[in-house]
Tab-separated table of C-alpha atoms and ligand atoms in Angstrom:
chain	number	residue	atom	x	y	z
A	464	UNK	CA	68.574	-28.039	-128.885
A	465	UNK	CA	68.202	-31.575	-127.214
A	466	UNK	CA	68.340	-34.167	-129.453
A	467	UNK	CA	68.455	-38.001	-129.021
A	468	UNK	CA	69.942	-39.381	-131.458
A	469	UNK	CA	68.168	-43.308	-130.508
A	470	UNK	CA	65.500	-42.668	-132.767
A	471	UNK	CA	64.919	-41.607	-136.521
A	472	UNK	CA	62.808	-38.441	-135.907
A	473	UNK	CA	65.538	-37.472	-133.550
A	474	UNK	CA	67.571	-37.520	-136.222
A	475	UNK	CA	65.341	-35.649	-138.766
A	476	UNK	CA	65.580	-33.314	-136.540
A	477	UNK	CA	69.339	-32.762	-135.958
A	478	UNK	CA	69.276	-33.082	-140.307
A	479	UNK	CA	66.793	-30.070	-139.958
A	480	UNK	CA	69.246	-28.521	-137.276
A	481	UNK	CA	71.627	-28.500	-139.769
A	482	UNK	CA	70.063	-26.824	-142.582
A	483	UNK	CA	68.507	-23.972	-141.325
A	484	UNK	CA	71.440	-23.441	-139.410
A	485	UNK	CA	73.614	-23.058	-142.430
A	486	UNK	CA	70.924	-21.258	-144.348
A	487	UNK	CA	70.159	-18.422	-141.036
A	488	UNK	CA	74.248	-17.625	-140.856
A	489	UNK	CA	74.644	-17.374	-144.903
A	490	UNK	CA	71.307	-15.901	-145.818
A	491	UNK	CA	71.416	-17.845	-149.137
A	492	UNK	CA	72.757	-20.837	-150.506
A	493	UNK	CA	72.323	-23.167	-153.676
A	494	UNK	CA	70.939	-26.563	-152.770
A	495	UNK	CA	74.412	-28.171	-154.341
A	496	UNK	CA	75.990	-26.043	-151.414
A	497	UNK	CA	74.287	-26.960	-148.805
A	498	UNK	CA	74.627	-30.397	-149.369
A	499	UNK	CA	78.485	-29.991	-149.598
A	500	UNK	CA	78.734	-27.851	-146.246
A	501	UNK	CA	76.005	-30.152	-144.841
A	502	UNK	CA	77.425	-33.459	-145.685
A	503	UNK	CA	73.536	-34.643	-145.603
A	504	UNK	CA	72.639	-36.651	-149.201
A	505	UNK	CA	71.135	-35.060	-152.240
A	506	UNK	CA	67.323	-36.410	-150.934
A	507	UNK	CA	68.121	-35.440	-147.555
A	508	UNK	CA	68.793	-31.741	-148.028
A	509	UNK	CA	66.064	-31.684	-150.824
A	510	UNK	CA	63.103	-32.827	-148.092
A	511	UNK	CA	64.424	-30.400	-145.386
A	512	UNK	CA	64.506	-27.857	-148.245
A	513	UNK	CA	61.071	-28.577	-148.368
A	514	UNK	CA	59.872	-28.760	-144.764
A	515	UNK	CA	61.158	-25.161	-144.133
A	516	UNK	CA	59.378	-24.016	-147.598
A	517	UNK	CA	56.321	-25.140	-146.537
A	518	UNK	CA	56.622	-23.328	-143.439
A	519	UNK	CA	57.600	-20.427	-145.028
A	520	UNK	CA	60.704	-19.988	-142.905
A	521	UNK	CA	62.672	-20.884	-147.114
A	522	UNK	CA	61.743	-19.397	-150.343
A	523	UNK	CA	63.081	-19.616	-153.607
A	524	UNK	CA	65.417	-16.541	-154.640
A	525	UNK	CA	66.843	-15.722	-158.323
A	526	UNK	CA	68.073	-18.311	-160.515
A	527	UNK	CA	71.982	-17.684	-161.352
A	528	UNK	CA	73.624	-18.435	-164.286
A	529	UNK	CA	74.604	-21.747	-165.256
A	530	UNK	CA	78.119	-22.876	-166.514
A	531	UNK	CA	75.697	-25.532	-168.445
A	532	UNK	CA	72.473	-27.733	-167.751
A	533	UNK	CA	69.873	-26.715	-165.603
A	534	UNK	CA	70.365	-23.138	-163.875
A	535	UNK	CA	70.804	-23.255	-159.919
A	536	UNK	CA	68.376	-21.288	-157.804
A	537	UNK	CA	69.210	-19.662	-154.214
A	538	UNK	CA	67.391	-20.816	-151.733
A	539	UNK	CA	67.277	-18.328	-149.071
A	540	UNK	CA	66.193	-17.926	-145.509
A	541	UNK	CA	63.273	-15.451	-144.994
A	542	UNK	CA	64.215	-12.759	-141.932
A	543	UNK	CA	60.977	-11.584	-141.506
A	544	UNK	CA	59.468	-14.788	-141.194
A	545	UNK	CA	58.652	-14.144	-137.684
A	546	UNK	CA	59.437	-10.885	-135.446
A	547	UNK	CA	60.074	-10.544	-131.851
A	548	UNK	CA	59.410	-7.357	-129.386
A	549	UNK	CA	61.513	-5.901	-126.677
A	550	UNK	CA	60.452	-3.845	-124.057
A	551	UNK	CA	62.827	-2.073	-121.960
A	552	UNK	CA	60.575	-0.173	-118.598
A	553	UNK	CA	62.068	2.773	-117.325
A	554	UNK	CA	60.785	4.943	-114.809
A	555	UNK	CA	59.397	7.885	-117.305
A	556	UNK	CA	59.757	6.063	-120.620
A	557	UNK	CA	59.350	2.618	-122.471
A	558	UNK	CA	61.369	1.833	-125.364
A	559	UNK	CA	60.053	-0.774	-127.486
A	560	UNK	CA	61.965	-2.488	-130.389
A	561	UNK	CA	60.258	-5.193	-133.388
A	562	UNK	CA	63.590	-7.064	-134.302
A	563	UNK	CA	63.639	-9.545	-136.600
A	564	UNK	CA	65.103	-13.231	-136.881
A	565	UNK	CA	68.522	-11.792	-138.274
A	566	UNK	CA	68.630	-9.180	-135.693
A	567	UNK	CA	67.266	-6.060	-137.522
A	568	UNK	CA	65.247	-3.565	-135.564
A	569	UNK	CA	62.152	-3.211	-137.951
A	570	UNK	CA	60.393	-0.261	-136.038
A	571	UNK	CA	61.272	1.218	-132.669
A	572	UNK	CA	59.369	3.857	-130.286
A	573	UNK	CA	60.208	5.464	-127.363
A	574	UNK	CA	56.908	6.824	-125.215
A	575	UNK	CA	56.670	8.637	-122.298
A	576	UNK	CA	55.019	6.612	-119.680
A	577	UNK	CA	55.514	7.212	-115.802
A	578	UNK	CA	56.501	4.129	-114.245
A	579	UNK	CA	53.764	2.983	-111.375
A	580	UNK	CA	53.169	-0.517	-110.077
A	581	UNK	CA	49.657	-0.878	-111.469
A	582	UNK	CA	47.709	-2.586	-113.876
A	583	UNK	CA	46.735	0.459	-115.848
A	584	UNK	CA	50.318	0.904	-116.587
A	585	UNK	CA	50.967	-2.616	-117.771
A	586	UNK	CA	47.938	-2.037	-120.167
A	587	UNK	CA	48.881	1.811	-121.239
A	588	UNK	CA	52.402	-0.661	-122.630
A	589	UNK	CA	50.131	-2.977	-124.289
A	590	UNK	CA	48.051	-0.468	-126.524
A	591	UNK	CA	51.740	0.619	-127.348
A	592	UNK	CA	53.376	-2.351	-128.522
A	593	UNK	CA	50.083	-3.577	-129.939
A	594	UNK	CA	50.065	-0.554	-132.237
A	595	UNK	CA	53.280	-0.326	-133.361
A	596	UNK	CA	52.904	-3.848	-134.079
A	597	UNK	CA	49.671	-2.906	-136.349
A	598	UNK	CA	51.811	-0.422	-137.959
A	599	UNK	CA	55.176	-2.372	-138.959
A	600	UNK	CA	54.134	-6.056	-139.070
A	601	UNK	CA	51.726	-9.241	-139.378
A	602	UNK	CA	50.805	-9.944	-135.958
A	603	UNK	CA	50.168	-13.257	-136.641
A	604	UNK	CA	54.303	-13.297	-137.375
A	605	UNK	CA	55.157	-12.113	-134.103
A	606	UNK	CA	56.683	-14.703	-131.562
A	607	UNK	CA	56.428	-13.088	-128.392
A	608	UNK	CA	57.767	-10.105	-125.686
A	609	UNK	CA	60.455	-9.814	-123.435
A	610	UNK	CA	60.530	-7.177	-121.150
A	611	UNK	CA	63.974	-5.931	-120.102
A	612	UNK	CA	63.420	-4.972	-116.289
A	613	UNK	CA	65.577	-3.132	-113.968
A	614	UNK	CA	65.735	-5.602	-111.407
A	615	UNK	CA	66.678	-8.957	-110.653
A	616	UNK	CA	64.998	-11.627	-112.180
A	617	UNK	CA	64.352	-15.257	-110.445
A	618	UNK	CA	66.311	-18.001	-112.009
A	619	UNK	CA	62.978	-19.768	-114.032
A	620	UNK	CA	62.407	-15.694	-114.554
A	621	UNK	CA	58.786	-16.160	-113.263
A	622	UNK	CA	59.502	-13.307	-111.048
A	623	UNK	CA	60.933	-10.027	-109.949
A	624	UNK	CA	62.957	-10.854	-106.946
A	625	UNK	CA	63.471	-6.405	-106.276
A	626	UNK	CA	64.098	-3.737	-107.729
A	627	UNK	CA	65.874	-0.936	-105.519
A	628	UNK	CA	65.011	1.053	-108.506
A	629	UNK	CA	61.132	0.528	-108.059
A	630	UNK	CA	61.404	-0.258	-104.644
A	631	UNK	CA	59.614	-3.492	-105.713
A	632	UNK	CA	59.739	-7.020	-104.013
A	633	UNK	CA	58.327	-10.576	-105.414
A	634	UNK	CA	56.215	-10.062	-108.520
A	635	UNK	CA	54.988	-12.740	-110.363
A	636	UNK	CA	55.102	-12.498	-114.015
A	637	UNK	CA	51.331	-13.574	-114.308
A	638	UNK	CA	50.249	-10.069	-113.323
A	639	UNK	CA	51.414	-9.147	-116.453
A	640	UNK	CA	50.607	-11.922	-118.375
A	641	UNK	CA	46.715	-10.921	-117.720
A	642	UNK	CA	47.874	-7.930	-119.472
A	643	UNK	CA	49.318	-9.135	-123.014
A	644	UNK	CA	47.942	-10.837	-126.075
A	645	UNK	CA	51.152	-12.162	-126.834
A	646	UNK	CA	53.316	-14.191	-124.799
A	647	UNK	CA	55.337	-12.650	-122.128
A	648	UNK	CA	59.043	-13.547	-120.298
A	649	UNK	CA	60.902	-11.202	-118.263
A	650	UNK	CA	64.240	-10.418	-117.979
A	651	UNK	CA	66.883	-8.626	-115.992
A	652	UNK	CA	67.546	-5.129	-118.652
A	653	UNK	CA	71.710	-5.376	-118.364
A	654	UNK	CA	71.323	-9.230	-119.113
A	655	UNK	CA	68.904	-8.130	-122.121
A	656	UNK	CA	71.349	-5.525	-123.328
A	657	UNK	CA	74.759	-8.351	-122.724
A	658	UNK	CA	73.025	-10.630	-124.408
A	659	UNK	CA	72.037	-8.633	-127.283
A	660	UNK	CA	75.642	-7.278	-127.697
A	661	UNK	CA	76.792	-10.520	-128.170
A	662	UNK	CA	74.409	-12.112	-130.239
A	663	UNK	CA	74.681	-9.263	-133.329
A	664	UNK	CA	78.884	-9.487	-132.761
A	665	UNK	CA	80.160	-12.625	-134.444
A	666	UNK	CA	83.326	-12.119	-133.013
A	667	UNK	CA	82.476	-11.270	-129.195
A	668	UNK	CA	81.807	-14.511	-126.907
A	669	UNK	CA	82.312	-13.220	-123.624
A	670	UNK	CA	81.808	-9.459	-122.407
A	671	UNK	CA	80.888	-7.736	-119.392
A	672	UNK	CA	78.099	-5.204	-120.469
A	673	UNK	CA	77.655	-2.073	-118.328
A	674	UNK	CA	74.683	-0.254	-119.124
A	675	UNK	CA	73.839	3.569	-118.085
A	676	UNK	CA	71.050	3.781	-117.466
A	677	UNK	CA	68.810	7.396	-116.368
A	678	UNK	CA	69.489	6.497	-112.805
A	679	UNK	CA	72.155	3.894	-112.427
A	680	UNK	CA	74.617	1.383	-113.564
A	681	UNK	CA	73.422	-2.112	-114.337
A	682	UNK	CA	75.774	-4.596	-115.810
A	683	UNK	CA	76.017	-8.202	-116.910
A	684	UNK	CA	78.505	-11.521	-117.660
A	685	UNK	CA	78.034	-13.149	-120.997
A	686	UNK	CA	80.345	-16.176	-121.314
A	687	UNK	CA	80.482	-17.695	-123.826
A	688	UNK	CA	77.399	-16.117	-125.865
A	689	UNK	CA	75.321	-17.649	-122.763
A	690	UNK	CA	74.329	-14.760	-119.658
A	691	UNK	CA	76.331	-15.941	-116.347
A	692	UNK	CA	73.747	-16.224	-113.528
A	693	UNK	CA	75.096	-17.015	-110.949
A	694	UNK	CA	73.597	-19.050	-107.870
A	695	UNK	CA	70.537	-16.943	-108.039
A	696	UNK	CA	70.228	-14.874	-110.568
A	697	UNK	CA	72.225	-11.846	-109.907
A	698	UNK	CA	75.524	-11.928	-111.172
A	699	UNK	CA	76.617	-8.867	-112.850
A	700	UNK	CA	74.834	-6.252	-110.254
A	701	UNK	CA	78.247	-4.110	-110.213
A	702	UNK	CA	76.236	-1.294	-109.753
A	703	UNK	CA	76.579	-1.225	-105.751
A	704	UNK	CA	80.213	-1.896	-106.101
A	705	UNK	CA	81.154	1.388	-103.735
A	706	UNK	CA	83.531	3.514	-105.462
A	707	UNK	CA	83.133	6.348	-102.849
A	708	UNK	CA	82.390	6.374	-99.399
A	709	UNK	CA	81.767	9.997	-99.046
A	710	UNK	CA	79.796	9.848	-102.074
A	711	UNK	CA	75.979	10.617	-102.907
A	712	UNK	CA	73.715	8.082	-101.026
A	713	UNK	CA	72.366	5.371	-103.701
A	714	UNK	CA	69.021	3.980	-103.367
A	715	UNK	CA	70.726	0.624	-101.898
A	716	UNK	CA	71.455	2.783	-98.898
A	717	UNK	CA	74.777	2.563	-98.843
A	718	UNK	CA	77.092	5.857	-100.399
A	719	UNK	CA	78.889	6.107	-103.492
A	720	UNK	CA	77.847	3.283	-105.268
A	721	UNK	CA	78.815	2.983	-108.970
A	722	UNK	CA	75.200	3.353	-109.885
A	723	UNK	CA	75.009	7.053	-108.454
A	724	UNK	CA	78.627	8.181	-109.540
A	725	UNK	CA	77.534	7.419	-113.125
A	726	UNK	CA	74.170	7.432	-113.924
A	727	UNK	CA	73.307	9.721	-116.480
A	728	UNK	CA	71.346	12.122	-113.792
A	729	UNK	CA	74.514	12.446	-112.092
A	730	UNK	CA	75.770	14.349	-115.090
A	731	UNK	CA	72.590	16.273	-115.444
A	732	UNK	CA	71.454	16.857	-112.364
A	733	UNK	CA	68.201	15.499	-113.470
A	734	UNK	CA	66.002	12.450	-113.284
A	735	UNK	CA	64.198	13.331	-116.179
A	736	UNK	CA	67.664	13.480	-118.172
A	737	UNK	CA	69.064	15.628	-121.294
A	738	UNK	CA	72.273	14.487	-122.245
A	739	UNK	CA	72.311	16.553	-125.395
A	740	UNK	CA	72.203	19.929	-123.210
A	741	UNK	CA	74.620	18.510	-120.720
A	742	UNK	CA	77.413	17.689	-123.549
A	743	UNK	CA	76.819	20.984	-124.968
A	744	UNK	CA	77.758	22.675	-121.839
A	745	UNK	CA	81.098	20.475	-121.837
A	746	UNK	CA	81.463	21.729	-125.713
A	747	UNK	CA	80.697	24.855	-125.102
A	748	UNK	CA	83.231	25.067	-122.167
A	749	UNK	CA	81.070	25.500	-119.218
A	750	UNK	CA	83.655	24.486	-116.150
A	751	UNK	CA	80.917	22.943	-113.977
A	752	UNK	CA	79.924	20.672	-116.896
A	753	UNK	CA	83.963	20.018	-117.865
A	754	UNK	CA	84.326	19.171	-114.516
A	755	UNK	CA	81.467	16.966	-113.651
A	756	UNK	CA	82.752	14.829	-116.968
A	757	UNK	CA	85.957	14.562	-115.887
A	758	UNK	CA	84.740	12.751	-112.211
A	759	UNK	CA	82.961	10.950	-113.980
A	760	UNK	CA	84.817	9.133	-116.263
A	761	UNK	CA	87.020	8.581	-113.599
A	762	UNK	CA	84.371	6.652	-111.544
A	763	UNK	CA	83.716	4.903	-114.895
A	764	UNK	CA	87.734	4.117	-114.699
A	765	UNK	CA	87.492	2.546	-111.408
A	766	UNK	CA	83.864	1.010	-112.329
A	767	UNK	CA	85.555	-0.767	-115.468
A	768	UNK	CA	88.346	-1.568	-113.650
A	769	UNK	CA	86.674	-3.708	-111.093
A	770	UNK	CA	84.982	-5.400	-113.412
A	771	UNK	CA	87.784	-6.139	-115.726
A	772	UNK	CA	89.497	-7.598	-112.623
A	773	UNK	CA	86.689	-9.936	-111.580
A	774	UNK	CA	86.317	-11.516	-115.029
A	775	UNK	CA	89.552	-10.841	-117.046
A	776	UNK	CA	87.299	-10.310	-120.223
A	777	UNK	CA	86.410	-7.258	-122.467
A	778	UNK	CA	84.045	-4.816	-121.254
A	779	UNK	CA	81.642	-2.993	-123.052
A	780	UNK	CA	79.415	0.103	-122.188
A	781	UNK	CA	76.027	0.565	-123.367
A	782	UNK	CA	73.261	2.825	-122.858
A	783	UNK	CA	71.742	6.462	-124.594
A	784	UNK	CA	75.055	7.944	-123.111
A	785	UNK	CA	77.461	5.975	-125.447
A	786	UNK	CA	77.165	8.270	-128.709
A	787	UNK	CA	78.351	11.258	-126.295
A	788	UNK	CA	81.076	9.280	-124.791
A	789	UNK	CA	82.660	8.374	-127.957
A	790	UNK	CA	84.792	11.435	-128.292
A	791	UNK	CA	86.395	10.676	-124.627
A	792	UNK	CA	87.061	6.933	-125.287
A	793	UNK	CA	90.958	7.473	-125.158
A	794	UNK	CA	90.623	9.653	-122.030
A	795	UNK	CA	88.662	6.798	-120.295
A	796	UNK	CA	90.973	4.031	-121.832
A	797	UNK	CA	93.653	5.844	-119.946
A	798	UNK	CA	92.060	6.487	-116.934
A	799	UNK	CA	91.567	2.592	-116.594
A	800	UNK	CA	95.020	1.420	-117.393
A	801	UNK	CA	96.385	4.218	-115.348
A	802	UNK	CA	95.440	1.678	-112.398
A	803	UNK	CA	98.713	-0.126	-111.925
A	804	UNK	CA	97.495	-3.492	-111.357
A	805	UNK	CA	96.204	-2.620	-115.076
A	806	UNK	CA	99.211	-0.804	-116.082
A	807	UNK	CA	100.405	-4.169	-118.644
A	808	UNK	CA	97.491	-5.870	-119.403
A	809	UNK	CA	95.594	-5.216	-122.561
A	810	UNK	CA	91.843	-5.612	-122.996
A	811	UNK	CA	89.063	-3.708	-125.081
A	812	UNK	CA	86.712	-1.261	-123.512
A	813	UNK	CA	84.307	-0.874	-125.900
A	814	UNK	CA	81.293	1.094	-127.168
A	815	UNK	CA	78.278	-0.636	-128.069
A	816	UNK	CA	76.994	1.817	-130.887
A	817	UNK	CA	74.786	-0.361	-132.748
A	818	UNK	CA	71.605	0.157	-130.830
A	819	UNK	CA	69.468	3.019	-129.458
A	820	UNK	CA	68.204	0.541	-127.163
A	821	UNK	CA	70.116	-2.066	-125.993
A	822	UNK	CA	67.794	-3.549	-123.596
A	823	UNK	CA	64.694	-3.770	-125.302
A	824	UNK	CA	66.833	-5.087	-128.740
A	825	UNK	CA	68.739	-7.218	-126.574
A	826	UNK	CA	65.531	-8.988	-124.672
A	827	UNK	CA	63.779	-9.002	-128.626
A	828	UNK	CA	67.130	-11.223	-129.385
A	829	UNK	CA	66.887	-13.424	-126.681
A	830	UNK	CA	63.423	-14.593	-128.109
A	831	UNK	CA	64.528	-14.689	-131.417
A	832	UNK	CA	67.509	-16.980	-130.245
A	833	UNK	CA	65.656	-19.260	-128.365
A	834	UNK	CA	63.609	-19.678	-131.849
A	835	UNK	CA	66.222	-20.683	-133.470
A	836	UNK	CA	67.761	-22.946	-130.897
A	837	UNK	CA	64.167	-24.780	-130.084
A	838	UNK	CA	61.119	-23.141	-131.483
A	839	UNK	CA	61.636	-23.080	-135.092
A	840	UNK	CA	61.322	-27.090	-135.039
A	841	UNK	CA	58.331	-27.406	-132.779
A	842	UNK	CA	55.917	-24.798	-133.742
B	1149	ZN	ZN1	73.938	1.075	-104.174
């Protein structure tokens, strides 16, 4: 938020700050509290007690018991005060995720929608989220959409710069702005699904995210709970880090890339993927399956262990793979540190299990962040 402190509604605003602040990380609080974790006066607290009321953002919760006098009400923040959707476009699916202002997804669908560059397609999306907006919440609650795109994203993100996925080149978000009733951003997906990870972990400031994805590896920098850029936009594209030169030519042109030694087709043979089948090969002992797994997780070794090196921070891996991967998270862990310029350090590689769709929650979040940084006091 940009405050100036030089003039009083500057500062009514950084007392406002404060408050709802205090009240979105506890939930609820008495009004004595907040005024003691606040520092703000009695009055103070009272009329920004009020403000958010009247907005609807506070309401009143149960009275508690009193150790004498007048009993002490919680005043709590209200979650579902406003909503934001995530869409995450894949090249034979959408996933769409309603999240609300803590960070719960409130309804979710996955549809299957073959991806073409057209505006019939950007509409087909729109009847989608518009209905499962019908279905789950007020509309007139709902804040905006980010789509989660695999691509990379101008700076400003007015614009898809390409996508090797697509095979796309310079499109301007107001072709689908034409095509929403709510307002639209776009984002790269692995920055979506980074960000994301990092908002709903209170503990986790700085990550890379690698997300498997149907037909590649996308990945992402969050430092500091902010997404790392770079000079133009596409830091974190470690999918065309080659990991094999005789490998399986990636849609980059070049062979072996990271993205084709571990996208989820390159387990199961198939674009139009079925992990389930594929892991109950491996259970069921099926030595072309056992095998396949074990290449890849050693191309998710070396993968990881790139990364790792660039950044020297945790990684984690997200994506409709991760539930199946959690039984081989020790055999990856030691595939990485096997590397012996790994062999004594120590860092987490972790699983990011609390989301089916990490890209379309994660671009929902990013809305619902920026609300809370900015929005929340100018609306
Ligand atoms: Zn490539």
């Amino acid at each position: 938020m940009d405050i100036n402190l030089g003039n009083t509604s500057s500062l009514r605003l950084l007392n406002l700050y404060k408050v709802v602040s205090l009240l979105y990380q506890a939930g609820s609080m008495t009004q004595a509290q907040i005024k003691t974790e606040s520092g703000l006066s009695g009055p103070t607290v009272i009329q920004c007690i009020q403000h958010f009321k009247e907005k609807g953002a506070f309401y009143e919760g149960k009275a508690l018991a009193s150790s004498g006098g007048r009993k002490p009400t919680l005043i709590c923040f209200d979650y579902n005060y406003r909503y934001a959707v995530g869409v995450e476009i894949r090249r034979h699916h959408v996933d769409i995720s309603i999240m609300n202002l803590k960070g719960e997804c409130i309804a979710s669908r996955t549809e299957r929608l073959i991806f073409e560059q057209s505006r019939e397609h950007l509409q087909a999306i729109g009847r989608i989220i518009d209905e499962l907006i019908a279905q789950n919440v007020d509309p007139k609650k709902v804040l905006g959409i980010m789509v989660a795109f695999p691509g990379e994203v101008s700076l400003d993100r007015s614009e898809i710069t390409r996508s090797t996925i697509f095979g796309m080149h310079s499109v301007n978000l107001d072709r689908f702005k034409k095509e929403f009733r709510y307002p639209i951003m776009i984002e790269n997906g692995a920055n979506a699904a980074g960000f994301g990870a990092v908002f709903k972990d209170k503990n986790l400031a700085d990550t890379v995210y690698i997300v498997v994805t149907d037909n590649g590896i996308a990945g992402s920098v969050v430092i500091n709970k902010k997404v790392y850029r770079g000079n133009s936009g596409k830091a974190g594209a470690f999918g065309h880090i080659q990991l094999d030169s005789n490998g399986r030519q990636c849609s980059c042109g070049q062979k072996g890339c990271w993205s084709v030694c571990c996208s989820v087709a390159s387990l199961t043979g198939d674009e139009d993927t079925n992990l389930k089948d594929f892991f109950a090969r491996v259970d069921n002992h099926d030595e072309e399956a056992v095998n396949a797994l074990d290449q890849y997780i050693k191309y998710m070794a070396q993968g990881i262990a790139c990364a790792h090196l660039a950044f020297d921070t945790d990684v984690m891996i997200g994506g409709k793979i991760v539930p199946y991967l959690e039984k081989y998270q020790d055999q990856l862990r030691k595939a990485v540190f096997e590397y012996s310029v790994l062999k004594d350090e120590s860092f987490n590689i972790n699983l990011d299990l609390t989301s089916n769709s990490p890209m379309s929650e994660g671009a929902a979040l990013m809305i619902v962040a920026d609300y809370m940084e900015n929005g929340i006091f100018t609306e």
